[in-house]
PDB file of C-alpha atoms and ligand atoms in Angstrom:
ATOM      1  CA  MET K   1     116.590  20.903 183.408  1.00 73.00           C
ATOM      2  CA  LYS K   2     115.103  22.179 186.675  1.00 89.00           C
ATOM      3  CA  HIS K   3     111.368  22.838 186.453  1.00 93.00           C
ATOM      4  CA  THR K   4     109.276  25.345 188.361  1.00 94.00           C
ATOM      5  CA  PRO K   5     106.398  23.949 190.479  1.00 95.00           C
ATOM      6  CA  PHE K   6     103.906  25.143 187.852  1.00 96.00           C
ATOM      7  CA  GLN K   7     105.887  23.430 185.086  1.00 97.00           C
ATOM      8  CA  GLU K   8     105.808  20.211 187.093  1.00 97.00           C
ATOM      9  CA  ILE K   9     102.007  20.434 187.332  1.00 97.00           C
ATOM     10  CA  VAL K  10     101.734  21.156 183.600  1.00 97.00           C
ATOM     11  CA  ILE K  11     103.978  18.216 182.730  1.00 96.00           C
ATOM     12  CA  ARG K  12     101.897  15.898 184.895  1.00 96.00           C
ATOM     13  CA  ILE K  13      98.477  16.922 183.555  1.00 96.00           C
ATOM     14  CA  ASN K  14      99.788  17.183 180.000  1.00 96.00           C
ATOM     15  CA  LYS K  15     100.727  13.503 180.042  1.00 93.00           C
ATOM     16  CA  SER K  16      97.359  12.276 181.259  1.00 91.00           C
ATOM     17  CA  LEU K  17      95.093  14.447 179.112  1.00 91.00           C
ATOM     18  CA  PRO K  18      92.857  12.318 176.867  1.00 87.00           C
ATOM     19  CA  GLN K  19      92.841  13.002 173.125  1.00 84.00           C
ATOM     20  CA  LYS K  20      89.606  14.332 171.701  1.00 86.00           C
ATOM     21  CA  ASP K  21      90.411  14.652 168.019  1.00 85.00           C
ATOM     22  CA  ASN K  22      87.179  13.003 166.843  1.00 86.00           C
ATOM     23  CA  GLU K  23      85.054  15.303 168.933  1.00 87.00           C
ATOM     24  CA  ILE K  24      86.962  18.310 167.560  1.00 87.00           C
ATOM     25  CA  ALA K  25      86.552  17.089 163.982  1.00 86.00           C
ATOM     26  CA  HIS K  26      82.808  16.916 164.583  1.00 86.00           C
ATOM     27  CA  MET K  27      82.601  20.386 166.045  1.00 85.00           C
ATOM     28  CA  ALA K  28      84.886  21.849 163.392  1.00 82.00           C
ATOM     29  CA  MET K  29      82.669  20.470 160.632  1.00 81.00           C
ATOM     30  CA  SER K  30      79.437  21.684 162.165  1.00 80.00           C
ATOM     31  CA  ARG K  31      80.888  25.040 163.154  1.00 78.00           C
ATOM     32  CA  THR K  32      82.334  26.295 159.897  1.00 77.00           C
ATOM     33  CA  ARG K  33      83.511  25.482 156.414  1.00 82.00           C
ATOM     34  CA  PRO K  34      86.346  27.251 154.640  1.00 88.00           C
ATOM     35  CA  LEU K  35      84.993  30.355 152.898  1.00 91.00           C
ATOM     36  CA  LEU K  36      86.396  29.574 149.488  1.00 94.00           C
ATOM     37  CA  ALA K  37      85.069  29.199 145.964  1.00 96.00           C
ATOM     38  CA  VAL K  38      86.934  27.324 143.265  1.00 96.00           C
ATOM     39  CA  ARG K  39      86.908  28.878 139.778  1.00 96.00           C
ATOM     40  CA  GLN K  40      87.455  26.845 136.635  1.00 95.00           C
ATOM     41  CA  ARG K  41      89.022  28.461 133.569  1.00 94.00           C
ATOM     42  CA  ASN K  42      85.574  28.868 131.988  1.00 95.00           C
ATOM     43  CA  GLY K  43      84.456  30.992 134.955  1.00 95.00           C
ATOM     44  CA  ILE K  44      82.248  28.365 136.565  1.00 95.00           C
ATOM     45  CA  THR K  45      82.803  28.845 140.288  1.00 96.00           C
ATOM     46  CA  THR K  46      81.818  26.444 143.069  1.00 95.00           C
ATOM     47  CA  CYS K  47      81.249  27.748 146.593  1.00 95.00           C
ATOM     48  CA  LEU K  48      82.879  25.332 149.033  1.00 92.00           C
ATOM     49  CA  PHE K  49      80.715  26.587 151.873  1.00 90.00           C
ATOM     50  CA  CYS K  50      77.340  25.626 150.415  1.00 91.00           C
ATOM     51  CA  GLY K  51      78.143  23.823 147.155  1.00 91.00           C
ATOM     52  CA  ASN K  52      76.383  26.364 144.942  1.00 94.00           C
ATOM     53  CA  THR K  53      77.764  26.859 141.419  1.00 94.00           C
ATOM     54  CA  MET K  54      77.764  30.256 139.707  1.00 93.00           C
ATOM     55  CA  VAL K  55      79.530  32.011 136.852  1.00 94.00           C
ATOM     56  CA  TYR K  56      82.011  34.553 138.153  1.00 94.00           C
ATOM     57  CA  ARG K  57      84.591  36.218 135.899  1.00 94.00           C
ATOM     58  CA  GLU K  58      85.478  39.410 137.763  1.00 93.00           C
ATOM     59  CA  THR K  59      88.979  39.999 139.063  1.00 92.00           C
ATOM     60  CA  ASN K  60      88.020  40.741 142.693  1.00 93.00           C
ATOM     61  CA  ARG K  61      89.550  38.320 145.110  1.00 93.00           C
ATOM     62  CA  TYR K  62      86.309  38.011 147.059  1.00 95.00           C
ATOM     63  CA  ALA K  63      82.767  37.426 145.857  1.00 95.00           C
ATOM     64  CA  LYS K  64      79.398  37.030 147.520  1.00 95.00           C
ATOM     65  CA  CYS K  65      77.877  33.613 146.941  1.00 95.00           C
ATOM     66  CA  HIS K  66      74.327  34.012 145.554  1.00 93.00           C
ATOM     67  CA  GLU K  67      73.097  31.045 147.545  1.00 95.00           C
ATOM     68  CA  CYS K  68      74.575  31.207 151.065  1.00 93.00           C
ATOM     69  CA  GLU K  69      75.416  34.935 150.807  1.00 95.00           C
ATOM     70  CA  LYS K  70      78.837  34.350 152.368  1.00 94.00           C
ATOM     71  CA  ASN K  71      81.797  36.380 151.225  1.00 95.00           C
ATOM     72  CA  VAL K  72      84.040  33.744 149.692  1.00 95.00           C
ATOM     73  CA  GLU K  73      87.622  33.998 148.526  1.00 96.00           C
ATOM     74  CA  ILE K  74      88.069  33.003 144.895  1.00 96.00           C
ATOM     75  CA  ILE K  75      90.716  30.385 144.282  1.00 96.00           C
ATOM     76  CA  GLU K  76      91.707  29.393 140.736  1.00 96.00           C
ATOM     77  CA  GLU K  77      91.352  25.718 139.934  1.00 96.00           C
ATOM     78  CA  ASP K  78      95.057  25.298 139.091  1.00 96.00           C
ATOM     79  CA  ASP K  79      96.026  26.509 142.553  1.00 95.00           C
ATOM     80  CA  TRP K  80      93.308  24.383 144.100  1.00 95.00           C
ATOM     81  CA  LEU K  81      94.737  21.277 142.418  1.00 95.00           C
ATOM     82  CA  ALA K  82      98.249  22.251 143.532  1.00 95.00           C
ATOM     83  CA  TYR K  83      96.903  22.303 147.117  1.00 91.00           C
ATOM     84  CA  LYS K  84      95.479  18.802 146.476  1.00 94.00           C
ATOM     85  CA  ARG K  85      91.973  20.119 147.271  1.00 95.00           C
ATOM     86  CA  CYS K  86      92.908  20.583 150.934  1.00 94.00           C
ATOM     87  CA  VAL K  87      92.306  23.553 153.218  1.00 93.00           C
ATOM     88  CA  PRO K  88      93.923  23.839 156.646  1.00 90.00           C
ATOM     89  CA  LEU K  89      92.127  25.709 159.433  1.00 91.00           C
ATOM     90  CA  TYR K  90      93.055  26.048 163.110  1.00 93.00           C
ATOM     91  CA  PHE K  91      90.523  25.493 165.849  1.00 93.00           C
ATOM     92  CA  ALA K  92      90.959  25.904 169.592  1.00 95.00           C
ATOM     93  CA  SER K  93      89.112  24.691 172.654  1.00 94.00           C
ATOM     94  CA  LEU K  94      89.141  26.469 176.004  1.00 95.00           C
ATOM     95  CA  GLU K  95      88.726  24.489 179.205  1.00 95.00           C
ATOM     96  CA  VAL K  96      89.644  24.748 182.874  1.00 97.00           C
ATOM     97  CA  ILE K  97      91.627  21.977 184.559  1.00 96.00           C
ATOM     98  CA  ASP K  98      92.796  22.278 188.192  1.00 95.00           C
ATOM     99  CA  ASN K  99      92.334  26.046 188.074  1.00 95.00           C
ATOM    100  CA  ILE K 100      94.463  26.299 184.943  1.00 97.00           C
ATOM    101  CA  GLN K 101      93.039  27.879 181.782  1.00 97.00           C
ATOM    102  CA  LEU K 102      93.944  25.427 179.054  1.00 97.00           C
ATOM    103  CA  MET K 103      93.809  26.374 175.396  1.00 97.00           C
ATOM    104  CA  ARG K 104      94.286  23.438 173.028  1.00 97.00           C
ATOM    105  CA  THR K 105      94.943  24.292 169.381  1.00 96.00           C
ATOM    106  CA  TYR K 106      94.144  21.871 166.594  1.00 94.00           C
ATOM    107  CA  GLU K 107      95.043  21.866 162.942  1.00 93.00           C
ATOM    108  CA  THR K 108      92.120  20.623 160.896  1.00 92.00           C
ATOM    109  CA  ILE K 109      92.475  19.765 157.240  1.00 93.00           C
ATOM    110  CA  PHE K 110      89.333  19.868 155.106  1.00 93.00           C
ATOM    111  CA  ARG K 111      89.709  17.537 152.113  1.00 94.00           C
ATOM    112  CA  TYR K 112      87.496  17.820 149.044  1.00 94.00           C
ATOM    113  CA  SER K 113      86.588  15.379 146.287  1.00 93.00           C
ATOM    114  CA  VAL K 114      87.078  15.885 142.539  1.00 91.00           C
ATOM    115  CA  ILE K 115      83.584  17.392 142.398  1.00 89.00           C
ATOM    116  CA  ASN K 116      84.498  19.735 145.257  1.00 89.00           C
ATOM    117  CA  GLN K 117      82.376  18.085 147.910  1.00 90.00           C
ATOM    118  CA  LEU K 118      83.737  17.867 151.424  1.00 90.00           C
ATOM    119  CA  ASN K 119      85.199  14.386 151.843  1.00 90.00           C
ATOM    120  CA  ASP K 120      86.590  14.438 155.333  1.00 88.00           C
ATOM    121  CA  VAL K 121      88.272  16.461 158.017  1.00 90.00           C
ATOM    122  CA  SER K 122      91.421  15.292 159.722  1.00 90.00           C
ATOM    123  CA  VAL K 123      92.472  16.717 163.062  1.00 92.00           C
ATOM    124  CA  HIS K 124      95.795  16.985 164.855  1.00 92.00           C
ATOM    125  CA  GLU K 125      96.236  18.676 168.182  1.00 94.00           C
ATOM    126  CA  LEU K 126      99.395  20.776 167.844  1.00 95.00           C
ATOM    127  CA  CYS K 127      99.846  22.691 171.061  1.00 96.00           C
ATOM    128  CA  ARG K 128      98.510  23.560 174.496  1.00 97.00           C
ATOM    129  CA  HIS K 129      98.766  26.840 176.339  1.00 98.00           C
ATOM    130  CA  TRP K 130      98.493  26.522 180.123  1.00 98.00           C
ATOM    131  CA  MET K 131      97.637  29.783 181.861  1.00 97.00           C
ATOM    132  CA  THR K 132      96.940  30.748 185.461  1.00 95.00           C
ATOM    133  CA  SER K 133      95.179  33.712 186.995  1.00 91.00           C
ATOM    134  CA  GLU K 134      98.583  34.792 188.362  1.00 91.00           C
ATOM    135  CA  GLY K 135      99.739  35.401 184.809  1.00 90.00           C
ATOM    136  CA  TYR K 136     101.905  32.338 184.299  1.00 94.00           C
ATOM    137  CA  CYS K 137     101.855  30.650 180.893  1.00 96.00           C
ATOM    138  CA  GLU K 138     103.525  27.425 179.863  1.00 97.00           C
ATOM    139  CA  VAL K 139     103.326  25.764 176.466  1.00 98.00           C
ATOM    140  CA  THR K 140     103.439  22.111 175.518  1.00 97.00           C
ATOM    141  CA  SER K 141     103.429  21.066 171.876  1.00 96.00           C
ATOM    142  CA  LEU K 142     104.163  18.239 169.496  1.00 94.00           C
ATOM    143  CA  ARG K 143     107.766  17.529 168.682  1.00 90.00           C
ATOM    144  CA  ARG K 144     109.036  19.548 165.737  1.00 85.00           C
ATOM    145  CA  PHE K 145     111.501  18.752 163.031  1.00 83.00           C
ATOM    146  CA  CYS K 146     112.772  21.358 160.555  1.00 80.00           C
ATOM    147  CA  GLY K 147     109.944  23.685 161.568  1.00 78.00           C
ATOM    148  CA  ALA K 148     107.163  21.124 161.007  1.00 84.00           C
ATOM    149  CA  TYR K 149     105.156  19.413 163.732  1.00 88.00           C
ATOM    150  CA  LEU K 150     105.559  15.648 163.802  1.00 86.00           C
ATOM    151  CA  THR K 151     101.880  14.738 163.776  1.00 81.00           C
ATOM    152  CA  PRO K 152     102.317  10.925 163.838  1.00 77.00           C
ATOM    153  CA  PHE K 153     103.687  11.268 167.390  1.00 78.00           C
ATOM    154  CA  ARG K 154     101.052  12.244 169.880  1.00 79.00           C
ATOM    155  CA  SER K 155     103.224  13.080 172.848  1.00 86.00           C
ATOM    156  CA  MET K 156     103.807  16.722 173.657  1.00 93.00           C
ATOM    157  CA  VAL K 157     106.833  18.322 175.199  1.00 93.00           C
ATOM    158  CA  LEU K 158     107.238  21.403 177.357  1.00 96.00           C
ATOM    159  CA  ARG K 159     108.681  24.294 175.362  1.00 94.00           C
ATOM    160  CA  ASN K 160     111.528  25.911 177.216  1.00 88.00           C
ATOM    161  CA  SER K 161     112.615  28.193 174.406  1.00 87.00           C
ATOM    162  CA  SER K 162     110.646  30.207 171.837  1.00 90.00           C
ATOM    163  CA  THR K 163     106.913  29.640 171.606  1.00 94.00           C
ATOM    164  CA  ASP K 164     106.378  32.078 168.699  1.00 94.00           C
ATOM    165  CA  ASN K 165     105.047  29.349 166.443  1.00 93.00           C
ATOM    166  CA  GLU K 166     102.598  27.997 169.039  1.00 96.00           C
ATOM    167  CA  ASP K 167     101.491  31.515 169.962  1.00 97.00           C
ATOM    168  CA  TYR K 168     100.862  32.370 166.322  1.00 96.00           C
ATOM    169  CA  ILE K 169      98.599  29.409 165.621  1.00 95.00           C
ATOM    170  CA  ALA K 170      96.748  29.827 168.932  1.00 97.00           C
ATOM    171  CA  ASN K 171      96.107  33.466 168.109  1.00 97.00           C
ATOM    172  CA  HIS K 172      94.770  32.582 164.656  1.00 95.00           C
ATOM    173  CA  ALA K 173      92.532  29.681 165.644  1.00 94.00           C
ATOM    174  CA  ILE K 174      88.737  29.679 165.583  1.00 91.00           C
ATOM    175  CA  VAL K 175      87.441  29.169 169.114  1.00 91.00           C
ATOM    176  CA  LEU K 176      85.036  26.250 169.422  1.00 89.00           C
ATOM    177  CA  PRO K 177      81.786  26.567 171.379  1.00 83.00           C
ATOM    178  CA  ASN K 178      81.276  24.895 174.782  1.00 84.00           C
ATOM    179  CA  MET K 179      84.237  26.699 176.251  1.00 89.00           C
ATOM    180  CA  THR K 180      84.851  26.922 179.964  1.00 92.00           C
ATOM    181  CA  LEU K 181      86.753  29.863 181.383  1.00 93.00           C
ATOM    182  CA  LEU K 182      88.424  30.831 184.634  1.00 93.00           C
ATOM    183  CA  SER K 183      86.185  33.218 186.580  1.00 90.00           C
ATOM    184  CA  GLU K 184      88.836  35.934 186.141  1.00 87.00           C
ATOM    185  CA  LEU K 185      88.303  35.657 182.390  1.00 90.00           C
ATOM    186  CA  ASP K 186      84.621  34.989 182.197  1.00 87.00           C
ATOM    187  CA  GLY K 187      83.058  38.352 183.048  1.00 82.00           C
ATOM    188  CA  LYS K 188      85.696  40.452 181.354  1.00 85.00           C
ATOM    189  CA  LEU K 189      85.347  38.588 178.085  1.00 83.00           C
ATOM    190  CA  ASP K 190      81.663  39.432 177.542  1.00 76.00           C
ATOM    191  CA  MET K 191      81.981  42.885 179.054  1.00 73.00           C
ATOM    192  CA  TYR K 192      84.703  44.590 177.121  1.00 75.00           C
ATOM    193  CA  GLU K 193      86.913  42.048 175.440  1.00 82.00           C
ATOM    194  CA  LYS K 194      86.096  39.654 172.639  1.00 85.00           C
ATOM    195  CA  LEU K 195      88.007  36.692 171.302  1.00 88.00           C
ATOM    196  CA  ILE K 196      88.750  37.883 167.801  1.00 88.00           C
ATOM    197  CA  GLN K 197      90.586  35.647 165.404  1.00 88.00           C
ATOM    198  CA  GLY K 198      94.167  36.843 165.114  1.00 91.00           C
ATOM    199  CA  ASN K 199      94.297  37.983 168.724  1.00 93.00           C
ATOM    200  CA  ILE K 200      92.800  35.202 170.826  1.00 94.00           C
ATOM    201  CA  LEU K 201      95.708  34.066 172.948  1.00 96.00           C
ATOM    202  CA  ALA K 202      96.957  37.629 173.380  1.00 94.00           C
ATOM    203  CA  THR K 203      93.526  38.717 174.666  1.00 93.00           C
ATOM    204  CA  ILE K 204      93.352  35.891 177.218  1.00 94.00           C
ATOM    205  CA  LYS K 205      96.880  36.607 178.430  1.00 93.00           C
ATOM    206  CA  LYS K 206      96.158  40.302 178.708  1.00 91.00           C
ATOM    207  CA  ILE K 207      93.106  39.714 180.924  1.00 91.00           C
ATOM    208  CA  LEU K 208      94.843  37.128 183.118  1.00 90.00           C
ATOM    209  CA  LYS K 209      97.902  39.254 183.700  1.00 84.00           C
ATOM    210  CA  PRO K 210      97.469  40.996 187.067  1.00 70.00           C
ATOM    211  CA  ASN K 211      97.924  44.752 186.919  1.00 62.00           C
ATOM    212  CA  ASN K 212     100.668  44.751 189.504  1.00 50.00           C
ATOM    213  CA  SER K 213     102.427  41.810 187.957  1.00 49.00           C
ATOM    214  CA  HIS K 214     106.081  41.926 187.047  1.00 50.00           C
ATOM    215  CA  ILE K 215     106.070  38.413 185.541  1.00 47.00           C
TER     216      ILE K 215
HETATM  217 ZN1  LIG T 301     110.693  18.228 186.177  1.00 70.25          ZN
HETATM  218 ZN1  LIG T 302      77.711  29.499 149.014  1.00 70.25          ZN
END
């Protein structure tokens, strides 16, 4: 497979990039908790964000926790047990390397104990989007098998075909603080664009794409 010069650069940096899973786990835990509350059959409902317990019997899917005042999604205990008390969330970091805007997307799994206290968070980096101010984007990601990422293998490969899966999770990630941005992105992001969950990658690409570009 013949690579473009930009792909060659991506492949080179991609190989040498240090892992920072522990750092991400730390930030993920301090940044947010899943907004869920587990309801037992007797109506006793535990907020997973703050740990508060309340009685909630209404049929609405969302409720406001009396303690932390967050809007939490109600999950029935049977479903919670079927999920093995685990909640996956995606987080992303934004950094600049060699004038390339790099977005790294991590799957974090929040695991809870039998008394619904947060036990630990495990982190796997799944994919990287490499973007330039000229509007180029390349994607590297973990090897996949039958649609699932092979998380025991750390090495990432350049995606030559569809990146729909990588794009989806990057769009739906929660952006971590301490981001660094290309100057082309920086001003425009505070001025009239925001990184909203569900649209993050698309927003970055839209800003970086030059108006006269045919790429
Ligand atoms: Zn090559
Ligand atoms: Zn709460």
